[in-house]
XYZ file of C-alpha atoms in Angstrom:
614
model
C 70.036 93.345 7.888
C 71.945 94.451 5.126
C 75.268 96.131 7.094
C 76.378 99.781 5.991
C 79.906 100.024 6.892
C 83.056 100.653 4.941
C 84.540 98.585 2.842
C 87.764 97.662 1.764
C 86.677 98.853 -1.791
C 85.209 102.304 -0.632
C 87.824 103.124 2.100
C 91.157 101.855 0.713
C 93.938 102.997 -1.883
C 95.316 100.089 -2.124
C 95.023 97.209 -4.475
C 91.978 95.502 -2.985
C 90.012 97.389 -5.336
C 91.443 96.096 -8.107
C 89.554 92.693 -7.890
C 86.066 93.466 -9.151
C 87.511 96.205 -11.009
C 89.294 93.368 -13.140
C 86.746 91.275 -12.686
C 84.231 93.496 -14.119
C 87.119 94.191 -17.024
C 87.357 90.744 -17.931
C 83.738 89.862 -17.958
C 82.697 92.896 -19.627
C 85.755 92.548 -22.202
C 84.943 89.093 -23.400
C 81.139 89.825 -23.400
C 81.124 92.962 -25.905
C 84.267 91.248 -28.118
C 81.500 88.110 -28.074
C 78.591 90.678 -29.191
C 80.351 93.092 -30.853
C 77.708 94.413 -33.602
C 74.847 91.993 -32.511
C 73.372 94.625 -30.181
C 70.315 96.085 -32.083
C 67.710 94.601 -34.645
C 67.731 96.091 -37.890
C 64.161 97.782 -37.872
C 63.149 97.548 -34.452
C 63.485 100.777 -32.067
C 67.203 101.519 -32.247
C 67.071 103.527 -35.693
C 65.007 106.468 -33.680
C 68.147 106.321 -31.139
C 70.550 107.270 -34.569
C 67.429 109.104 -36.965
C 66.719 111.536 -34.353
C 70.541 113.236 -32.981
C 71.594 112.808 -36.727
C 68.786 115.173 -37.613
C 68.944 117.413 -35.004
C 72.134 118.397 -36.448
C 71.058 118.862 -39.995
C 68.947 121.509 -38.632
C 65.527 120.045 -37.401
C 64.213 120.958 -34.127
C 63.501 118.392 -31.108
C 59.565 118.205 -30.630
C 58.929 120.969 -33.784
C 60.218 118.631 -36.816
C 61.132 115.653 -35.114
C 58.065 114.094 -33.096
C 59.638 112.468 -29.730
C 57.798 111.403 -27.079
C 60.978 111.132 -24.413
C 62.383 114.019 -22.520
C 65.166 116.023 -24.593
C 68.095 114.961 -22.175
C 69.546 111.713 -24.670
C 68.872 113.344 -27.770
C 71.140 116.503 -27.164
C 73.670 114.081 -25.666
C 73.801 112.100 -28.548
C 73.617 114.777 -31.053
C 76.570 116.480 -29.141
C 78.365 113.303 -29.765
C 77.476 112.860 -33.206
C 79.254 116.816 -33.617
C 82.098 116.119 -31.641
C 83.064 112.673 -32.995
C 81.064 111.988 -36.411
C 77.562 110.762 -37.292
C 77.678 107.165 -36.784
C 76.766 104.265 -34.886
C 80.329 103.096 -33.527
C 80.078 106.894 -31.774
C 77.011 105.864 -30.189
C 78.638 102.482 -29.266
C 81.692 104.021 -27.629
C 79.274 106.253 -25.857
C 77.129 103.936 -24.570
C 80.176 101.756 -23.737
C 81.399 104.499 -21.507
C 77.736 104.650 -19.925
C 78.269 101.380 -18.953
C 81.676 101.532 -17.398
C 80.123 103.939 -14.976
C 77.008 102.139 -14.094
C 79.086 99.136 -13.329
C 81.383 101.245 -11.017
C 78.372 102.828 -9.253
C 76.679 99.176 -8.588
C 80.138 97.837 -7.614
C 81.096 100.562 -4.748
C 77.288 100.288 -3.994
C 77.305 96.450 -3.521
C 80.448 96.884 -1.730
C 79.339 99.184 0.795
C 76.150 97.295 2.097
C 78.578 93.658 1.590
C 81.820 92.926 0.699
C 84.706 92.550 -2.279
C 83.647 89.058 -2.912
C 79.757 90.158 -3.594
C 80.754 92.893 -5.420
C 82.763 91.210 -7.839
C 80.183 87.988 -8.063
C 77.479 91.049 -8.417
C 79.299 93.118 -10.942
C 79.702 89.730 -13.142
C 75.987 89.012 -12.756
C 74.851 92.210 -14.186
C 77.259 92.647 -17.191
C 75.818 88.733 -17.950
C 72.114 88.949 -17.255
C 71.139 92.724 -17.972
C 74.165 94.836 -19.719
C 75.534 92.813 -22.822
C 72.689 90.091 -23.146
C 70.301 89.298 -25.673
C 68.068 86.097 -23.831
C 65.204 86.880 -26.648
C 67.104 87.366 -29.502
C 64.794 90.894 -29.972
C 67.960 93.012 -29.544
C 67.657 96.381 -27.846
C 67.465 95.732 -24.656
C 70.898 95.975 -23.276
C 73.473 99.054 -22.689
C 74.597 99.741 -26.235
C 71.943 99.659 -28.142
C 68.696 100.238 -25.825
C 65.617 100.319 -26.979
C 65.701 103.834 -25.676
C 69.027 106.051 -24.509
C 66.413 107.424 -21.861
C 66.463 104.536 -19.682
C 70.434 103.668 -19.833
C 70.809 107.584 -19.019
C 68.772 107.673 -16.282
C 69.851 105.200 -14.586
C 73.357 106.180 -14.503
C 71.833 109.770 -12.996
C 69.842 107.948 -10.678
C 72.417 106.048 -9.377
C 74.704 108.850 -8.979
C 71.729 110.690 -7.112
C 71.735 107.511 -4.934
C 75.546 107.748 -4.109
C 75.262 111.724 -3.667
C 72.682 110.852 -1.423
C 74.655 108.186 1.010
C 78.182 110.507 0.635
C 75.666 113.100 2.253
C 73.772 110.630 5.062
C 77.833 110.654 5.882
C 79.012 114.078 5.488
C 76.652 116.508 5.156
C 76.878 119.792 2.622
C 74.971 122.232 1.012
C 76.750 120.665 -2.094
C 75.903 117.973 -2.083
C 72.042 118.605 -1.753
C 72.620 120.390 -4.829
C 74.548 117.603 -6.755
C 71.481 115.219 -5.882
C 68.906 117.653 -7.383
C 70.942 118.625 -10.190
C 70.994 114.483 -10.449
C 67.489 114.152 -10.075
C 66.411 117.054 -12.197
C 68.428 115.647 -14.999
C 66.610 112.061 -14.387
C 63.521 113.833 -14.944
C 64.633 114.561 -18.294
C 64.603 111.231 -19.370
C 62.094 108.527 -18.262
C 58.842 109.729 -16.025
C 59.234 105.521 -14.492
C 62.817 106.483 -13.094
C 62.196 109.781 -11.926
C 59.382 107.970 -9.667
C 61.931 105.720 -8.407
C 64.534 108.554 -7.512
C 62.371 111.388 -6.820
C 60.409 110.045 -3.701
C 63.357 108.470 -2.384
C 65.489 111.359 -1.977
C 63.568 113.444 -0.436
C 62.788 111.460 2.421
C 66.705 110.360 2.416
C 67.038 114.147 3.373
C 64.683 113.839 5.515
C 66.098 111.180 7.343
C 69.360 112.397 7.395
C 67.849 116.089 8.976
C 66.318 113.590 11.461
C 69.364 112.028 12.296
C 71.878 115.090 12.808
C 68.503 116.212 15.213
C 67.857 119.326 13.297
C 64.959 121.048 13.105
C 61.643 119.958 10.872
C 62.238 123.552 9.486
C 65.723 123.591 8.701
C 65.124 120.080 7.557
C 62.357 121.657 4.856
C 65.100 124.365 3.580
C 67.456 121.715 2.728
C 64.832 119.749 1.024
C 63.695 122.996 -0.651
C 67.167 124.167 -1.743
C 67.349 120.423 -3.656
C 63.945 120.509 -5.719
C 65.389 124.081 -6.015
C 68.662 122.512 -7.890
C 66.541 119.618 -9.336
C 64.358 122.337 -11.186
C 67.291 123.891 -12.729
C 67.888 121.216 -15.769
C 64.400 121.538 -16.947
C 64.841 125.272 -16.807
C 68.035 125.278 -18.739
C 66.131 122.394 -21.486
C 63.090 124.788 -21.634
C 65.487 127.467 -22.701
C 67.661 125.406 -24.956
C 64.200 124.574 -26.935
C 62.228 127.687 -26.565
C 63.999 129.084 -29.438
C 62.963 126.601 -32.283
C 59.739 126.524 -31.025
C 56.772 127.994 -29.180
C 57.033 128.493 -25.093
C 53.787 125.224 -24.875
C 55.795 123.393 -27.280
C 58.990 123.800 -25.233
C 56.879 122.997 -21.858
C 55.711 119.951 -23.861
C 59.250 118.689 -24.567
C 60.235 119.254 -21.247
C 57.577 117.131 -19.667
C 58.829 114.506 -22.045
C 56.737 111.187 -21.291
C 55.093 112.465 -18.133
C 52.852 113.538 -21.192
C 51.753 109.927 -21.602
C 52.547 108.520 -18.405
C 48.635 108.496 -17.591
C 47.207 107.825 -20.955
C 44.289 105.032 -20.584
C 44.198 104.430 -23.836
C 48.114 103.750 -23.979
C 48.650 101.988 -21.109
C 45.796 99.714 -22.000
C 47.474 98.662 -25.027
C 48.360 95.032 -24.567
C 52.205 95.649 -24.770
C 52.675 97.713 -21.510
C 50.071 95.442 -19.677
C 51.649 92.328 -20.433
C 54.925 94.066 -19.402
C 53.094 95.023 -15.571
C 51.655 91.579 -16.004
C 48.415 92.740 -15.671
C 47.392 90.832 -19.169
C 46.265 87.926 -16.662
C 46.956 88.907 -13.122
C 45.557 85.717 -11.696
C 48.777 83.912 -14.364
C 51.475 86.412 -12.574
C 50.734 85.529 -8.957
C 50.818 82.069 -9.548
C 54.560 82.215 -11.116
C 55.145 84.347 -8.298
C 53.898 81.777 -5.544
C 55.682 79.158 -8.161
C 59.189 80.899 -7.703
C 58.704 81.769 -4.182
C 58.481 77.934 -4.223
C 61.702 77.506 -5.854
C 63.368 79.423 -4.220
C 62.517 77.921 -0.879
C 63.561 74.332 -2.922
C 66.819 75.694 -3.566
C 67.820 77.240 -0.046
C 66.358 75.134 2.336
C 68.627 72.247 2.428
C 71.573 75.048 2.289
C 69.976 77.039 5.492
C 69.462 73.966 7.174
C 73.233 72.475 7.004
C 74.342 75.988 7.686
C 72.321 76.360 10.738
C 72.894 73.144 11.765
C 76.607 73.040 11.567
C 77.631 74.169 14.862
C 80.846 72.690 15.332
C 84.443 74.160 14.372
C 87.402 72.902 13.162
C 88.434 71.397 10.070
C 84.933 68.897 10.045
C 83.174 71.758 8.467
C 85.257 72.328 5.395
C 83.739 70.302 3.271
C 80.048 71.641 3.657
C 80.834 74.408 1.610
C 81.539 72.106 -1.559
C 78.659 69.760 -0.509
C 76.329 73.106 0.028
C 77.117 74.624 -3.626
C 77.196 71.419 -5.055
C 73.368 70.186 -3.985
C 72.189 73.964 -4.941
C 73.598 73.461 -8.054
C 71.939 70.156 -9.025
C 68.670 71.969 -7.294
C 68.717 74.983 -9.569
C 69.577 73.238 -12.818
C 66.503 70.781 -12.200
C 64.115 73.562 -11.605
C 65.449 75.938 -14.399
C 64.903 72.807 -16.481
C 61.360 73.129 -15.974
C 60.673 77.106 -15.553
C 62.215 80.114 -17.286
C 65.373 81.245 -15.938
C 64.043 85.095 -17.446
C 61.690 84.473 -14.669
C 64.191 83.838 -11.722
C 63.359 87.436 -10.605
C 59.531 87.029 -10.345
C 59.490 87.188 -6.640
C 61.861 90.103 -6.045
C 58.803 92.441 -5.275
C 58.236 90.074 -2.473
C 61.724 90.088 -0.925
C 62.158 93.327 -1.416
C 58.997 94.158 0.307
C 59.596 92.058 3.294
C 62.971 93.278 3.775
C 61.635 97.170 3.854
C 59.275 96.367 6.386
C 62.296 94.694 8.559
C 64.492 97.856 7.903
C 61.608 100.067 9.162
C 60.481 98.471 11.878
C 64.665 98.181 12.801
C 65.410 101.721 11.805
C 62.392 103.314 14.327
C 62.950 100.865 17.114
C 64.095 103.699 19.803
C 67.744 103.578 18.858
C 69.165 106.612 19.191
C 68.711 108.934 15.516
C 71.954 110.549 16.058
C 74.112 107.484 16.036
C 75.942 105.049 13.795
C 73.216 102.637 13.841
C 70.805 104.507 12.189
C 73.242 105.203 9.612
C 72.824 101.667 9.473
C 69.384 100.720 9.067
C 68.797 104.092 6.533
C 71.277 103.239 3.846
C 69.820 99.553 3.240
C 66.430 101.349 3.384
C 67.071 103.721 1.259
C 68.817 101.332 -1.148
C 65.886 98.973 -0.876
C 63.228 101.551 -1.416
C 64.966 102.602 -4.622
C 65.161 99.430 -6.074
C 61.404 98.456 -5.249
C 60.343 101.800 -6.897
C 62.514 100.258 -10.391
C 60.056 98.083 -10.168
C 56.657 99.694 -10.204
C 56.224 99.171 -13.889
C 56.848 95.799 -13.908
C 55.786 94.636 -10.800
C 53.976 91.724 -10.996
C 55.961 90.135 -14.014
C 59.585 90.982 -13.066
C 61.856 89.355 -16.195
C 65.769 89.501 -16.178
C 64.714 90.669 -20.192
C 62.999 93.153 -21.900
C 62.531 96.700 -19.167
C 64.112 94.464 -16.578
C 67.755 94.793 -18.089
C 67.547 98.109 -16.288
C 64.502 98.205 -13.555
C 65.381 94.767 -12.246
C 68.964 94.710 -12.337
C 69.126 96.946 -8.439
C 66.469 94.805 -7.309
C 68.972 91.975 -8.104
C 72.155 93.154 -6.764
C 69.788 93.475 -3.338
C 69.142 89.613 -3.793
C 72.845 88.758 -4.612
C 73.701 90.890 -1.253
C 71.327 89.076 0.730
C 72.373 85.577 -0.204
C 76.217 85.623 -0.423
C 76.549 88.498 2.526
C 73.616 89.515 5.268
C 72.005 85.823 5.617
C 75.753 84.283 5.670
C 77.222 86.463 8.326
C 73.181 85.893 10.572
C 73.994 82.566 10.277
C 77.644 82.883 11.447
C 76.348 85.285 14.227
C 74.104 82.434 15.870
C 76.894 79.755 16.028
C 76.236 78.303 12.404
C 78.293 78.012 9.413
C 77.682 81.526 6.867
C 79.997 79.737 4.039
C 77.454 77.256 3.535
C 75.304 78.967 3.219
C 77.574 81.630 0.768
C 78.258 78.885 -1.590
C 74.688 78.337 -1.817
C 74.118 81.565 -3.233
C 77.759 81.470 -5.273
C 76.508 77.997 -6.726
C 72.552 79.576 -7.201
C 73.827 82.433 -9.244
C 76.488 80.761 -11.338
C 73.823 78.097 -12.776
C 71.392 81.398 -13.280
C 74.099 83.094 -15.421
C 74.712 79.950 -17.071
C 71.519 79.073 -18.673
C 71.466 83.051 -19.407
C 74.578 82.848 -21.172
C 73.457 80.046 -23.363
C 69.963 82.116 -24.341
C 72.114 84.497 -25.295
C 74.988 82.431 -27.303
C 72.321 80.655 -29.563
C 70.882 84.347 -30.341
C 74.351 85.906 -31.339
C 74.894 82.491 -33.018
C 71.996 83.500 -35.344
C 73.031 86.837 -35.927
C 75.948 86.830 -39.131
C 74.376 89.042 -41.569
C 76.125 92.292 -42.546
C 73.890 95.531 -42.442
C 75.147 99.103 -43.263
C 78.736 99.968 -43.839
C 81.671 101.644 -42.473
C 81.044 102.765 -39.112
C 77.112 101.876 -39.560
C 77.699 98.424 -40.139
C 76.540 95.830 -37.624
C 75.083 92.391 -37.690
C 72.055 90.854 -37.826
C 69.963 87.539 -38.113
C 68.462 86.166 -41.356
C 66.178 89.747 -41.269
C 68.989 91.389 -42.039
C 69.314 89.896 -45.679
C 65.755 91.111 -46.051
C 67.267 94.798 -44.960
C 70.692 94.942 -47.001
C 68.939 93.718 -49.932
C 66.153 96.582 -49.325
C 69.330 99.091 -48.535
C 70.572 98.212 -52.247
C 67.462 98.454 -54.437
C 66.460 102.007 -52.594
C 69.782 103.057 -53.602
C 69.026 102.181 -57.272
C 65.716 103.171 -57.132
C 66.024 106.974 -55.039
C 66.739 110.262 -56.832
C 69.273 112.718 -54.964
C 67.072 114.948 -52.592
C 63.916 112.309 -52.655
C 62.672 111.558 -49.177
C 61.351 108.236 -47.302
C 58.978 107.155 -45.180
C 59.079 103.753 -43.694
C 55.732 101.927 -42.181
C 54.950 100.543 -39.964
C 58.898 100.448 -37.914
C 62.399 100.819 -39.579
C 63.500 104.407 -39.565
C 66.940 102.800 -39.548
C 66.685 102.272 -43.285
C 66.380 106.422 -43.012
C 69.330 106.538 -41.200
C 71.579 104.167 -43.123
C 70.851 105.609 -46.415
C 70.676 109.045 -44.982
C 67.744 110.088 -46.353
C 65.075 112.256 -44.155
C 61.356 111.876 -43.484
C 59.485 114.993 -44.943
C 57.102 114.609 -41.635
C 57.829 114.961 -38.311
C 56.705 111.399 -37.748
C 59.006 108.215 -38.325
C 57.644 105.313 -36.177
C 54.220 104.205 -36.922
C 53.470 101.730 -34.119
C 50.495 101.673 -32.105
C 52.377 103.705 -29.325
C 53.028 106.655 -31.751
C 49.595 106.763 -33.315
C 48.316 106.975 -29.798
C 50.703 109.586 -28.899
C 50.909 112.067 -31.942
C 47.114 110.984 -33.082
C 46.225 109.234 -36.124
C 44.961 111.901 -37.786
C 47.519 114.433 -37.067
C 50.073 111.649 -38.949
C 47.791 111.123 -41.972
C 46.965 115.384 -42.276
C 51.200 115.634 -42.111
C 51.826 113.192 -44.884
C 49.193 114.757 -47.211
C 50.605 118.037 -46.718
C 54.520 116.754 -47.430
C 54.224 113.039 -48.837
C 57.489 111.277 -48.970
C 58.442 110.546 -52.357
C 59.018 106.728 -51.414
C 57.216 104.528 -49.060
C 58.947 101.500 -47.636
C 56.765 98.896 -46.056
C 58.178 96.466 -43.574
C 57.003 93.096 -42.314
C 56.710 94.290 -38.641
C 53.852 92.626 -36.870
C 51.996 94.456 -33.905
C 51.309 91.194 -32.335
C 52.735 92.101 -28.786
C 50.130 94.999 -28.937
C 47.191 92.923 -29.595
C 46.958 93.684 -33.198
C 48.115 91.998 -36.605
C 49.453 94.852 -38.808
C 49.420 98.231 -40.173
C 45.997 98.604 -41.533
C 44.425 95.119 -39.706
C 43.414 96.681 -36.468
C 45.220 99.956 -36.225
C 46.157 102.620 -38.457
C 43.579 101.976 -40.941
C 43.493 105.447 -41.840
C 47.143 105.062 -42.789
C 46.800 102.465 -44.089
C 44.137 103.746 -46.663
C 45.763 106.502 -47.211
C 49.197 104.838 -48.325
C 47.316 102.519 -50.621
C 45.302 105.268 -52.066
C 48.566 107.697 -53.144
C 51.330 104.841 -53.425
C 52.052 102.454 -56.650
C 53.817 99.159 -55.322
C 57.293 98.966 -57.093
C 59.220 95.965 -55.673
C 58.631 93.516 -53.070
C 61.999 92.686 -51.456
C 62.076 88.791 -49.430
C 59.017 86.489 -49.397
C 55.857 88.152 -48.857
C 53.796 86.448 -44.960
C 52.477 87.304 -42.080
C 53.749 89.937 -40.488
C 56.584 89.200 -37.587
C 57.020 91.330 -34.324
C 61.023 90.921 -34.821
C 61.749 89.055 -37.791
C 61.492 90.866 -40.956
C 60.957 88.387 -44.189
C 59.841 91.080 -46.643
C 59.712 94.086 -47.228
C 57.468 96.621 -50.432
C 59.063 99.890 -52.175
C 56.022 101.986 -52.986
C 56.575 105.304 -55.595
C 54.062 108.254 -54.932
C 51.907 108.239 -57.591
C 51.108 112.183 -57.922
C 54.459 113.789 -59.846
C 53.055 117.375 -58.891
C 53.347 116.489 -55.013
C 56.837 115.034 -55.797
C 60.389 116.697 -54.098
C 61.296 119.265 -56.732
């Protein structure tokens, strides 16, 4: 199984280390000098990620004035930012960049530990390519510097410090410790309910485990599990009293809980968006691709396994299998990812990784002694494995290297890249075969995979050479972004100092770029929010303040089952707009409405003077 010893890259100070770091320099240099500015889409989700911090600091109150449906963790981190360095979106880039430099160290000593320098660096490369800097759809938004939401880029970093808190105390003990993984976990909770499900669970029973091993008592084994949900309640204590002033004590409870608020909403999670996510849109569709990949997979590595096993003799007749090995894998994979998705390649991870848990618990309580180093060796992969399966539990049956999987599928992955280029190699090795064929396998498997990624991804940036915002808000953008500059410049013609905005359905980024506020607390108007917040709730807040201008975008709700604003949703809204709104201008070429690509946009004035901004 997957082997828990120390590595040259944990246990040295010498230069060994330097190899993935480079590596992980190099690949991660080129990739965000490649993409620089071709992160986000112009109207889709990233504008809450800059609206929201840039108006806490004007004065408006988390939860109270600004309706967020996250816990208050990335908000106060990015509004900190935005005080310490300037409003803008390079801050938030240079941020995020620095989020990412320590998620790719964690994963790296991580993959290291359970393999070797070689996987780490081939793993490292894989994730910067595949989840961190990519763009396979061309949506935008789902990478590390300009996610879809901070929540999720935040808390994984946490979590995986919580992780490696975790296995430093498996190994050395302390009271400290146990309070550095709750304070981790705590602070996890405070972002995204899916990740604290994934770290919560798991460290408990790692303290468990590790009571279990140093023999001690199921008592004294409680304490130290009590004295870390004592620690990992602290952080919500601290956010409940950072909030309670601007706001009543339910309100404050309410921003605490964050999305564990929604997290069991029928009505939400039925909307066709999150179940095509689980892939529970068709079920009987997502365990076929599963069965389909399992298939492939078995394509791919069978001829390698074989030649491995089979190549029992030493000497210098077996140094050409390698090249023969990675070369026929190659030629394998490129045929089948001819023919299927390569953002599928992780479909059947739920399946590995379930497999291999059930081989790690069946090894870890197989009489061997609990107090020695072979349990240590059985409970780290276990642990690690449990962890990554629970990243998966809200996309479990359609696991994508894009959209949520840039985050919940990228441990999942490194436990795959582990598996082929380390703990199947060196089982091979151990029963007289040849591991290195079986390595280059995997080595020739992955490189094809990040290939055809790459090339996803270099026809989207391609696309993206239109100029939005200015300064240190500028960034690029595909042909949408015409539709958006060109929008940008007539508002500035058109808006008074002082006027406000509201823009409908999606693009609170136009907010942000011109600086001008919302007069509600609302500023998305998906079918998310209006499930969340309540239709009517939205429609009685914009009577009571309308903004002076209305800006509606060409932002389909396809991927939730409806067409548009007002076609099968938000008709209330809709109404409402229409019946207190005079059309001014209609910016681009008036269609159907587009999930992602924006090819028009309408500048609406309020009608009523008397309900105008004085």
């Amino acid at each position: 199984m997957l082997s828990n010893r120390k590595t040259d890259l944990v246990s040295s100070t010498g230069p060994r280390w330097l190899l993935p770091a480079l590596t992980s320099l190099i690949v991660g240099g080129f990739l965000l000098k490649w993409s620089w500015g071709k992160w986000l889409h112009p109207v889709v989700d990233f504008g809450r990620e800059l609206y929201v911090p840039w108006q806490m600091l004007e004065g408006k109150a988390l939860y109270r004035d600004l309706s967020y449906f996250n816990g208050p963790l990335s908000p106060f981190v990015n509004a900190v930012g935005f005080s310490l360095v300037g409003v803008g979106l390079q801050t938030l880039v240079w941020m995020n960049i620095l989020v990412l430099v320590a998620v790719t160290a964690l994963l790296v000593v991580l993959i290291a530990r359970f393999s070797d320098i070689a996987t780490a660096v081939i793993g490292s490369a894989v994730f910067l390519i595949c989840f961190a800097l990519a763009d396979p759809t061309g949506s935008g938004t789902y990478n590390f510097i300009a996610p879809y939401s901070h929540e999720i880029t935040h808390g994984f970093l946490l979590a995986l410090v919580a992780l490696a808190l975790l296995f430093q105390h498996i190994r050395r003990p302390t009271h400290w410790s146990i309070i550095g993984i709750g304070l981790a976990t705590g602070l996890v909770f405070l972002t995204k309910s899916e990740l604290f499900v994934a770290i919560a669970p798991l460290v408990v029973l790692g303290l468990w485990l590790s009571g279990r091993q140093q023999q001690l008592s199921p008592g004294t084994r409680v304490r130290r599990i009590g004295l870390m949900i004592a620690a990992m309640a602290l952080p919500s204590l601290v956010a409940f009293l950072l909030l309670l002033p601007s706001s009543s004590a339910s309100s404050a409870i309410r921003g605490v809980l964050g999305s564990w608020r929604y997290a069991f909403s029928s009505k939400l999670q039925g909307l066709d968006f999150y179940r095509g996510g689980m892939g529970l849109l068709d079920p009987l569709d997502s365990l076929v691709q599963i069965l389909v990949w399992l298939l492939a997979y078995l394509l791919i590595f069978v001829p390698a396994f074989w030649f491995a096993r089979r190549s029992t003799s030493e000497g210098r007749s077996r140094s050409w299998l390698p090249a023969v090995s990675g070369l026929v894998t190659v030629v394998l994979t490129i045929l089948i990812l001819s023919r299927l998705s390569v953002l599928d390649v992780t479909r059947p991870l739920p399946v590995f990784l379930g497999v291999l848990a059930i081989a790690l618990v069946r090894q870890h309580f197989a009489g061997k002694p609990v107090d020695g180093p072979s349990s240590r060796q059985t409970m780290l992969p276990l642990l690690a494995t449990l962890f990554s399966f629970g990243m998966l539990l809200k996309i479990l049956f359609r696991v994508r290297l894009s959209h949520y999987g840039f985050v919940l599928a990228a441990p999942a992955t490194m436990i795959l890249i582990i598996l082929l280029l380390h703990v199947i190699p060196r089982w091979i090795d151990r029963r007289g075969g040849h591991g290195n064929t079986f390595r280059a396998a995997g080595v020739g498997f992955f490189l094809v995979v990040a290939t055809f990624h790459l090339s996803l991804t270099a026809r989207n940036y391609a696309a993206k050479n239109q100029p939005v915002g200015s300064g240190g808000d500028s960034f690029l953008a595909d042909a949408s972004g015409e539709v958006v500059s060109e929008t940008l410049s007539r508002l500035e013609k058109l808006l008074l100092p002082g006027e406000t905005m509201a823009v409908l359905p999606e693009g609170v980024m136009l907010n942000y770029l011109l600086r001008r506020e919302s007069p509600t607390p609302y500023f998305n108007f998906m079918p998310p929010e209006l499930v969340m917040f309540g239709e009517d709730a939205i429609v009685e807040s914009f009577d009571a303040r309308p903004p002076d201008w209305i800006v509606m975008t060409g932002r389909g709700a396809t991927e939730y089952g409806y067409d548009y604003l007002g076609r099968g949703y938000g008709e209330r809204l809709a109404n409402w707009v229409q019946d207190n709104y005079l059309r001014v201008e209609l910016v681009g070429v008036e269609g159907p409405a587009d999930p992602t690509f924006m090819s028009w946009t309408m500048i609406l004035r309020l009608t009523d003077s008397s309900k105008r901004s004085p």
